[in-house]
Coordinates of C-alpha atoms in Angstrom, one line a residue:
M1 CA -30.9 -38.9 -16.4
R2 CA -28.4 -37.1 -18.6
I3 CA -28.7 -36.7 -22.3
S4 CA -25.7 -39.0 -22.8
D5 CA -27.5 -41.7 -20.8
I6 CA -30.7 -41.2 -22.9
T7 CA -28.6 -41.4 -26.2
R8 CA -26.8 -44.5 -25.0
L9 CA -30.0 -46.3 -24.1
S10 CA -31.6 -45.3 -27.4
W11 CA -28.6 -46.5 -29.4
D12 CA -28.7 -49.8 -27.5
Q13 CA -32.3 -50.3 -28.6
V14 CA -31.4 -49.4 -32.2
K15 CA -28.7 -52.0 -32.2
R16 CA -30.7 -54.7 -30.5
R17 CA -33.8 -54.5 -32.7
K18 CA -31.8 -55.1 -36.0
V19 CA -34.7 -56.0 -38.2
V20 CA -36.9 -53.1 -37.2
T21 CA -33.9 -50.8 -37.5
A22 CA -33.0 -52.1 -41.0
L23 CA -36.6 -51.7 -42.3
C24 CA -37.0 -48.2 -40.9
A25 CA -33.6 -47.0 -42.0
A26 CA -34.2 -48.5 -45.5
G27 CA -37.4 -46.6 -45.9
I28 CA -35.9 -43.3 -44.8
S29 CA -32.7 -43.9 -46.9
I30 CA -34.9 -44.4 -50.0
G31 CA -36.7 -41.1 -49.4
C32 CA -33.5 -39.3 -48.6
A33 CA -31.8 -40.7 -51.7
A34 CA -34.8 -39.8 -53.9
I35 CA -34.6 -36.2 -52.7
I36 CA -30.9 -35.9 -53.3
V37 CA -30.9 -37.7 -56.7
A38 CA -34.0 -35.8 -57.9
M39 CA -32.6 -32.4 -57.0
S40 CA -29.2 -33.4 -58.4
I41 CA -30.7 -34.4 -61.7
G42 CA -32.6 -31.1 -61.9
E43 CA -29.5 -29.0 -61.0
S44 CA -27.2 -31.0 -63.4
A45 CA -29.7 -30.6 -66.2
Q46 CA -30.0 -26.9 -65.6
V47 CA -26.2 -26.5 -65.6
Y48 CA -25.9 -28.6 -68.8
V49 CA -28.6 -26.7 -70.6
E50 CA -27.0 -23.4 -69.5
Q51 CA -23.7 -24.5 -70.9
Q52 CA -25.3 -25.5 -74.2
M53 CA -27.2 -22.3 -74.4
N54 CA -24.1 -20.3 -73.6
S55 CA -22.2 -22.1 -76.4
Y56 CA -25.0 -21.1 -78.8
L57 CA -26.4 -17.9 -77.4
K58 CA -23.2 -16.6 -75.7
M59 CA -25.0 -15.4 -72.5
D60 CA -21.7 -14.0 -71.3
E61 CA -21.5 -11.6 -74.3
I62 CA -23.1 -8.3 -75.1
T63 CA -23.9 -7.3 -78.6
V64 CA -23.4 -3.6 -79.1
T65 CA -24.9 -1.8 -82.1
A66 CA -25.0 1.8 -83.3
N67 CA -27.7 3.9 -81.5
T68 CA -29.8 5.5 -84.2
G69 CA -32.2 7.1 -81.8
A70 CA -35.8 8.0 -82.6
Q71 CA -36.0 8.9 -86.3
A72 CA -38.7 10.5 -88.4
V73 CA -40.5 8.6 -91.1
G74 CA -38.1 7.8 -93.9
N75 CA -35.1 7.3 -91.6
K76 CA -33.5 10.6 -92.7
P77 CA -32.3 13.2 -90.3
S78 CA -34.5 16.3 -90.6
S79 CA -31.8 18.8 -89.5
E80 CA -28.1 19.2 -89.1
S81 CA -28.4 18.7 -85.3
E82 CA -30.1 15.4 -85.8
S83 CA -27.4 14.3 -88.2
E84 CA -24.8 15.2 -85.6
S85 CA -26.7 13.2 -82.9
L86 CA -26.7 10.2 -85.2
K87 CA -22.9 10.4 -85.5
Q88 CA -22.7 10.3 -81.7
G89 CA -24.4 6.9 -81.7
K90 CA -22.0 5.3 -84.3
L91 CA -19.5 2.6 -83.2
T92 CA -16.0 4.1 -83.7
Q93 CA -12.6 2.8 -82.9
Q94 CA -12.4 5.3 -80.0
K95 CA -15.5 3.7 -78.4
L96 CA -14.1 0.3 -79.0
D97 CA -10.9 1.2 -77.1
I98 CA -13.0 2.5 -74.2
M99 CA -15.1 -0.7 -74.1
R100 CA -11.9 -2.8 -73.7
K101 CA -11.0 -0.8 -70.6
I102 CA -14.3 -1.3 -68.8
Q103 CA -14.1 -3.4 -65.6
H104 CA -15.1 -7.1 -66.1
V105 CA -14.6 -6.9 -69.9
T106 CA -12.3 -9.6 -71.0
A107 CA -12.5 -8.9 -74.8
A108 CA -14.2 -6.6 -77.2
A109 CA -14.0 -6.8 -81.0
P110 CA -15.9 -5.6 -84.0
F111 CA -18.0 -8.2 -85.9
Q112 CA -19.2 -7.1 -89.3
Q113 CA -21.5 -9.6 -90.8
L114 CA -21.2 -9.4 -94.5
D115 CA -23.7 -12.0 -95.8
Y116 CA -24.2 -15.7 -96.5
M117 CA -22.2 -16.9 -99.5
E118 CA -21.4 -20.2 -101.3
L119 CA -18.0 -21.5 -100.5
T120 CA -16.0 -23.0 -103.4
T121 CA -12.5 -24.3 -103.7
L122 CA -10.2 -23.9 -106.7
D123 CA -10.4 -27.6 -107.5
G124 CA -14.2 -27.5 -107.9
L125 CA -15.6 -28.5 -104.5
I126 CA -18.8 -26.6 -103.5
S127 CA -20.4 -26.3 -100.1
Q128 CA -24.0 -27.5 -99.9
N129 CA -24.9 -24.9 -97.3
Q130 CA -23.9 -21.2 -97.4
T131 CA -21.2 -19.8 -95.2
Q132 CA -21.6 -16.6 -93.2
L133 CA -18.7 -14.2 -93.7
I134 CA -17.8 -12.1 -90.7
G135 CA -15.2 -9.3 -90.5
T136 CA -13.4 -9.1 -87.2
D137 CA -10.1 -8.9 -85.4
L138 CA -8.7 -12.4 -85.9
E139 CA -6.3 -12.0 -83.0
V140 CA -9.1 -12.0 -80.4
L141 CA -10.9 -15.1 -81.7
T142 CA -9.4 -17.2 -78.8
D143 CA -10.5 -14.6 -76.3
F144 CA -14.1 -15.4 -77.3
G145 CA -13.7 -19.1 -76.6
H146 CA -12.6 -20.3 -80.0
K147 CA -9.8 -22.8 -80.2
F148 CA -7.8 -23.6 -83.3
L149 CA -7.6 -27.1 -84.7
Q150 CA -5.1 -26.0 -87.3
G151 CA -3.1 -22.9 -87.9
G152 CA -3.9 -19.6 -86.2
P153 CA -4.9 -15.9 -86.8
S154 CA -3.1 -13.8 -89.4
D155 CA -2.9 -10.0 -89.9
L156 CA -2.3 -10.4 -93.7
E157 CA -5.0 -9.5 -96.2
D158 CA -6.9 -12.1 -98.2
T159 CA -6.7 -14.7 -95.4
I160 CA -9.6 -16.4 -93.6
V161 CA -10.3 -18.6 -90.6
L162 CA -13.0 -21.2 -91.0
S163 CA -15.2 -22.8 -88.4
Y164 CA -15.2 -26.5 -88.3
G165 CA -18.7 -26.7 -89.8
A166 CA -17.5 -24.7 -92.8
T167 CA -15.2 -27.5 -93.8
M168 CA -18.0 -30.0 -93.8
G169 CA -20.3 -31.0 -96.8
L170 CA -18.2 -30.0 -99.8
F171 CA -19.0 -32.0 -103.0
D172 CA -17.9 -31.8 -106.6
E173 CA -20.5 -31.1 -109.3
V174 CA -20.7 -34.7 -110.3
T175 CA -21.4 -36.0 -106.8
K176 CA -23.9 -33.1 -106.1
Q177 CA -25.8 -33.9 -109.3
N178 CA -25.9 -37.6 -108.6
M179 CA -27.3 -37.0 -105.1
Q180 CA -29.9 -34.6 -106.4
D181 CA -31.0 -37.1 -109.1
Q182 CA -31.3 -39.9 -106.4
I183 CA -33.3 -37.6 -104.1
N184 CA -35.6 -36.5 -106.9
A185 CA -36.1 -40.1 -108.0
N186 CA -36.7 -41.4 -104.4
P187 CA -37.9 -38.4 -102.4
Y188 CA -39.2 -40.7 -99.6
D189 CA -36.3 -43.1 -99.4
D190 CA -34.7 -42.7 -96.0
A191 CA -31.6 -44.5 -97.1
V192 CA -30.9 -41.9 -99.8
Y193 CA -31.5 -39.0 -97.4
E194 CA -29.3 -40.6 -94.8
Q195 CA -26.5 -41.0 -97.4
Y196 CA -26.9 -37.3 -98.3
Q197 CA -26.7 -36.3 -94.6
N198 CA -23.6 -38.5 -94.1
L199 CA -21.9 -36.8 -97.0
N200 CA -22.6 -33.4 -95.4
K201 CA -20.9 -34.5 -92.2
I202 CA -17.6 -35.3 -93.9
P203 CA -14.9 -32.6 -93.3
T204 CA -12.6 -31.5 -96.2
P205 CA -9.0 -30.5 -95.5
L206 CA -8.9 -26.8 -96.4
Y207 CA -6.0 -25.6 -94.2
Q208 CA -3.5 -23.6 -96.3
K209 CA -5.7 -23.9 -99.4
Q210 CA -7.3 -21.1 -101.4
I211 CA -11.1 -20.8 -101.5
Q212 CA -13.6 -18.4 -103.0
F213 CA -17.1 -17.3 -102.3
R214 CA -19.9 -17.0 -104.8
Y215 CA -22.2 -14.1 -104.0
Y216 CA -25.7 -13.9 -105.4
S217 CA -27.0 -10.4 -105.9
A218 CA -29.5 -8.5 -108.0
D219 CA -26.8 -8.0 -110.6
G220 CA -26.1 -11.8 -110.8
Q221 CA -23.4 -14.0 -109.5
I222 CA -20.1 -12.6 -108.3
L223 CA -17.0 -14.7 -107.4
T224 CA -14.7 -13.1 -104.8
R225 CA -11.0 -13.0 -104.9
P226 CA -9.2 -16.1 -103.6
L227 CA -8.7 -16.2 -99.8
R228 CA -6.1 -18.4 -98.2
V229 CA -7.3 -20.5 -95.2
V230 CA -4.8 -19.8 -92.4
G231 CA -6.8 -21.5 -89.6
V232 CA -9.5 -24.0 -88.8
L233 CA -11.4 -23.8 -85.5
K234 CA -11.9 -26.9 -83.4
K235 CA -15.2 -28.8 -83.3
P236 CA -17.4 -27.5 -80.5
T237 CA -17.6 -29.9 -77.6
G238 CA -20.9 -31.5 -76.8
V239 CA -22.4 -30.6 -80.2
K240 CA -23.4 -33.3 -82.7
D241 CA -22.3 -33.3 -86.3
D242 CA -26.0 -32.9 -87.3
Q243 CA -25.8 -29.4 -85.8
I244 CA -22.2 -28.5 -86.6
M245 CA -22.6 -29.0 -90.3
Y246 CA -25.0 -26.1 -90.4
D247 CA -22.8 -23.8 -88.4
K248 CA -20.7 -22.4 -91.2
K249 CA -18.7 -19.3 -90.5
G250 CA -15.7 -17.6 -92.1
Y251 CA -13.7 -15.0 -90.2
I252 CA -11.8 -12.4 -92.1
S253 CA -10.0 -9.2 -91.0
I254 CA -11.7 -5.9 -91.1
A255 CA -9.5 -4.7 -94.0
T256 CA -10.3 -7.8 -96.0
A257 CA -14.0 -7.3 -95.3
E258 CA -13.9 -3.8 -96.6
L259 CA -12.2 -5.0 -99.8
L260 CA -14.8 -7.7 -100.3
K261 CA -17.7 -5.2 -99.7
K262 CA -16.3 -3.0 -102.5
E263 CA -15.7 -6.0 -104.7
L264 CA -19.2 -7.4 -104.2
K265 CA -20.7 -3.9 -104.3
M266 CA -22.3 -4.2 -100.9
R267 CA -23.9 -1.3 -99.2
G268 CA -22.5 -0.5 -95.8
D269 CA -21.3 2.1 -93.3
E270 CA -18.2 4.1 -93.8
Q271 CA -15.0 2.5 -92.9
E272 CA -14.3 4.5 -89.8
S273 CA -17.3 2.9 -88.0
Y274 CA -18.5 -0.6 -87.2
N275 CA -22.0 -2.0 -87.5
S276 CA -21.6 -4.2 -84.4
I277 CA -19.2 -5.0 -81.5
I278 CA -19.2 -8.0 -79.3
V279 CA -18.2 -7.5 -75.7
K280 CA -17.3 -10.6 -73.6
V281 CA -17.7 -10.3 -69.8
D282 CA -15.8 -12.4 -67.3
N283 CA -19.0 -13.6 -65.6
Q284 CA -22.7 -13.6 -66.3
S285 CA -23.4 -11.9 -63.0
N286 CA -21.6 -8.8 -64.2
I287 CA -23.5 -8.5 -67.5
E288 CA -26.0 -5.9 -66.2
Q289 CA -23.2 -3.8 -64.7
V290 CA -21.1 -3.8 -67.9
E291 CA -24.3 -3.1 -69.9
Q292 CA -25.0 0.1 -67.9
Q293 CA -21.4 1.3 -68.5
L294 CA -21.7 0.6 -72.3
K295 CA -25.0 2.6 -72.6
K296 CA -23.1 5.7 -71.4
L297 CA -21.3 5.6 -74.7
V298 CA -24.6 6.3 -76.5
V299 CA -24.9 2.8 -78.0
S300 CA -27.5 0.1 -78.2
T301 CA -26.9 -3.2 -76.3
Q302 CA -28.5 -6.6 -76.4
T303 CA -28.0 -9.7 -74.3
N304 CA -29.5 -13.1 -73.9
L305 CA -29.8 -13.1 -70.2
F306 CA -33.6 -13.3 -70.4
Q307 CA -33.1 -16.9 -71.7
K308 CA -31.3 -17.8 -68.5
E309 CA -34.1 -16.3 -66.4
R310 CA -36.7 -18.1 -68.3
L311 CA -34.8 -21.4 -68.0
A312 CA -34.3 -20.8 -64.2
N313 CA -38.1 -20.4 -63.7
E314 CA -38.8 -23.6 -65.6
F315 CA -36.3 -25.6 -63.6
K316 CA -37.7 -24.2 -60.3
I317 CA -40.9 -26.1 -61.1
I318 CA -39.0 -29.3 -62.0
K319 CA -36.9 -29.1 -58.7
A320 CA -40.1 -28.4 -56.7
A321 CA -41.8 -31.5 -58.2
A322 CA -38.6 -33.6 -57.6
L323 CA -38.5 -32.4 -54.0
G324 CA -42.2 -33.3 -53.6
I325 CA -41.6 -36.8 -54.8
G326 CA -38.9 -37.3 -52.2
V327 CA -41.0 -35.9 -49.4
F328 CA -43.9 -38.2 -50.4
I329 CA -41.5 -41.2 -50.1
L330 CA -40.4 -40.0 -46.7
I331 CA -44.0 -39.6 -45.5
I332 CA -44.5 -43.2 -46.4
A333 CA -41.4 -44.2 -44.6
S334 CA -42.5 -42.2 -41.5
I335 CA -45.6 -44.4 -41.3
S336 CA -43.4 -47.5 -40.9
I337 CA -41.4 -45.7 -38.1
V338 CA -44.6 -44.7 -36.3
V339 CA -45.8 -48.4 -36.5
A340 CA -42.4 -49.8 -35.4
M341 CA -42.0 -47.3 -32.5
T342 CA -45.6 -47.9 -31.3
M343 CA -45.1 -51.6 -31.3
S344 CA -41.8 -51.0 -29.4
T345 CA -43.7 -49.2 -26.6
Y346 CA -45.9 -52.3 -26.1
Q347 CA -43.0 -54.6 -26.2
R348 CA -41.0 -52.5 -23.7
R349 CA -43.8 -51.8 -21.2
R350 CA -41.9 -53.6 -18.4
Q351 CA -38.7 -51.6 -19.1
I352 CA -40.7 -48.4 -19.1
G353 CA -42.4 -49.3 -15.9
I354 CA -39.1 -50.2 -14.1
M355 CA -37.6 -46.9 -15.3
K356 CA -40.6 -44.9 -13.9
V357 CA -40.3 -46.8 -10.5
L358 CA -36.6 -45.9 -10.4
G359 CA -37.4 -42.2 -10.8
A360 CA -37.5 -41.5 -14.5
N361 CA -40.0 -38.7 -15.3
L362 CA -42.3 -38.4 -18.3
A363 CA -39.9 -36.0 -20.2
Q364 CA -37.0 -38.5 -19.9
I365 CA -39.2 -41.4 -21.1
R366 CA -40.4 -39.3 -24.0
N367 CA -37.0 -38.0 -24.9
M368 CA -35.6 -41.5 -25.0
F369 CA -38.1 -42.6 -27.7
I370 CA -37.6 -39.3 -29.7
V371 CA -33.8 -39.7 -29.6
E372 CA -34.3 -43.3 -30.8
A373 CA -36.4 -42.2 -33.7
A374 CA -33.9 -39.4 -34.5
L375 CA -31.1 -42.0 -34.6
L376 CA -33.1 -44.0 -37.0
G377 CA -33.6 -40.9 -39.2
L378 CA -29.9 -40.1 -39.0
L379 CA -28.9 -43.6 -39.9
G380 CA -31.4 -43.6 -42.8
G381 CA -30.0 -40.2 -44.0
L382 CA -26.4 -41.4 -44.0
L383 CA -27.4 -44.5 -46.0
G384 CA -29.5 -42.3 -48.3
V385 CA -26.4 -40.2 -49.1
L386 CA -24.4 -43.3 -49.8
F387 CA -27.2 -44.7 -52.0
S388 CA -27.5 -41.4 -53.9
Y389 CA -23.9 -41.5 -54.9
W390 CA -24.2 -45.1 -56.1
I391 CA -27.4 -44.2 -58.1
V392 CA -25.8 -41.1 -59.7
W393 CA -22.7 -43.2 -60.6
G394 CA -25.0 -45.8 -62.3
I395 CA -27.0 -43.1 -64.1
N396 CA -23.8 -41.5 -65.5
G397 CA -22.5 -44.8 -66.7
L398 CA -25.8 -45.5 -68.4
I399 CA -25.8 -42.1 -70.1
T400 CA -22.3 -42.6 -71.3
N401 CA -23.0 -46.0 -72.7
L402 CA -26.2 -45.0 -74.4
S403 CA -24.9 -41.7 -75.9
G404 CA -21.4 -42.9 -76.7
E405 CA -20.0 -39.5 -76.0
Q406 CA -17.6 -38.6 -73.1
D407 CA -18.8 -35.0 -73.1
S408 CA -22.5 -35.8 -72.6
V409 CA -24.6 -34.6 -69.7
I410 CA -23.0 -35.6 -66.4
I411 CA -25.2 -35.8 -63.2
F412 CA -23.4 -34.4 -60.2
I413 CA -24.5 -34.0 -56.6
P414 CA -24.4 -30.4 -55.4
L415 CA -23.1 -30.0 -51.8
L416 CA -26.3 -28.2 -50.8
T417 CA -28.5 -31.2 -51.6
I418 CA -26.7 -33.4 -49.0
P419 CA -27.7 -31.3 -45.9
I420 CA -31.2 -30.9 -47.3
G421 CA -31.6 -34.6 -47.7
M422 CA -30.2 -35.3 -44.2
A423 CA -32.4 -32.6 -42.7
F424 CA -35.5 -34.2 -44.2
A425 CA -34.4 -37.6 -43.0
L426 CA -33.7 -36.4 -39.5
A427 CA -37.0 -34.4 -39.3
T428 CA -38.9 -37.5 -40.5
G429 CA -37.4 -39.6 -37.7
I430 CA -38.1 -37.0 -35.0
F431 CA -41.7 -36.2 -36.1
S432 CA -42.4 -39.9 -36.5
G433 CA -41.2 -40.6 -33.0
I434 CA -43.4 -38.0 -31.2
Y435 CA -46.6 -40.0 -31.0
P436 CA -44.9 -43.2 -29.8
A437 CA -42.9 -41.2 -27.3
V438 CA -46.0 -39.5 -25.9
S439 CA -47.7 -42.9 -25.8
A440 CA -44.7 -44.5 -23.9
S441 CA -44.6 -41.7 -21.4
R442 CA -48.2 -42.2 -20.5
T443 CA -47.7 -45.9 -19.7
D444 CA -48.7 -46.7 -16.1
A445 CA -45.7 -48.2 -14.3
L446 CA -47.5 -50.5 -11.8
T447 CA -49.9 -51.8 -14.4
A448 CA -47.0 -52.6 -16.8
I449 CA -45.0 -54.4 -14.2
R450 CA -47.9 -56.4 -12.7
R451 CA -49.2 -57.4 -16.2
D452 CA -45.7 -58.7 -17.2

């Protein structure tokens, strides 16, 4: 008996016993779908969290700072040679140009963080949370993933580009005082606090307007020169206003930063060096390679890749638990296959006896039942893949309706999970059919024919 004959006979039995086939295939399909959906949710959640972490922690970026080396107590060089070695570790324009030419580097720019200051407008509006001023090359902001909502970069002095969060939460003195009085009078009133939070989420049109920053130092309050807003960055996708309103940044040119540092009497490095440089890499997989190249320039580097590794280890546990749930369901489904196939051997004793009389050997009888069980597993696996897509489609619709955001987490089915689910379904069918197959092959032909 050829394998094609065995397959045809097994398929005929699968089609003939419709109720048993439907029940067995349903059990396997549920287990297969559970494996695919569970692994897909784990994978999708990991990708979504990595995207969110990348938007905040910038895991495709390397922060480069000056290498001060090992210093003696007091942080002062004890000799002229040590002073020269410290100069080697400084971030100069020459090193910046070399960094931009390193393979896999898509952008490199100095980022001088001045301080957090209070943003004010010329018409009396005051930001309720301080804004961080950063000196950088405004032309490369788009290379670091920033997109402009209004305007664009400018090489003129006394100009500034604001993040979207920096435009939120600006009150006049009267509104600010009224809100403070209400909060002080009703510190536990949720309605008052919610009103205050809603005011902080309202953006103010600042494009092409002049703003100033109030800096609080040991010498008192200092108000900076007016800066014209030449650009406003877009709101980050997937981030709620509750978080954006605290992300207040103002980007100014390096020349403007130096002027403000002198005006505000800030202590800093000499103008020919930078206190930090951000290097953007084309792919996270190339971070370590680029970092090794950067260290050859006698600089200190820092990345957030350890966050990704920690996250991957945590999701390994989640994926393993999800896989275990699906396997458990398949084990339950395999019991139904064993019972159904065992009952089938008793119902088909006459057929088995006739096949043995006609010359079918034990292996052929056994293979027929194993192939039949494998077909049940294959059919259940195909249905499981179909069910998993329906389930994921329903979950995505539910998430979108509940969150009300189009850029919320989206569950997707990785291609690798489909063959994994199919393999488990097929293996479940085959292993479940071994015992009934062995039992059928041991049936005595003459006894089966005489009894029926």
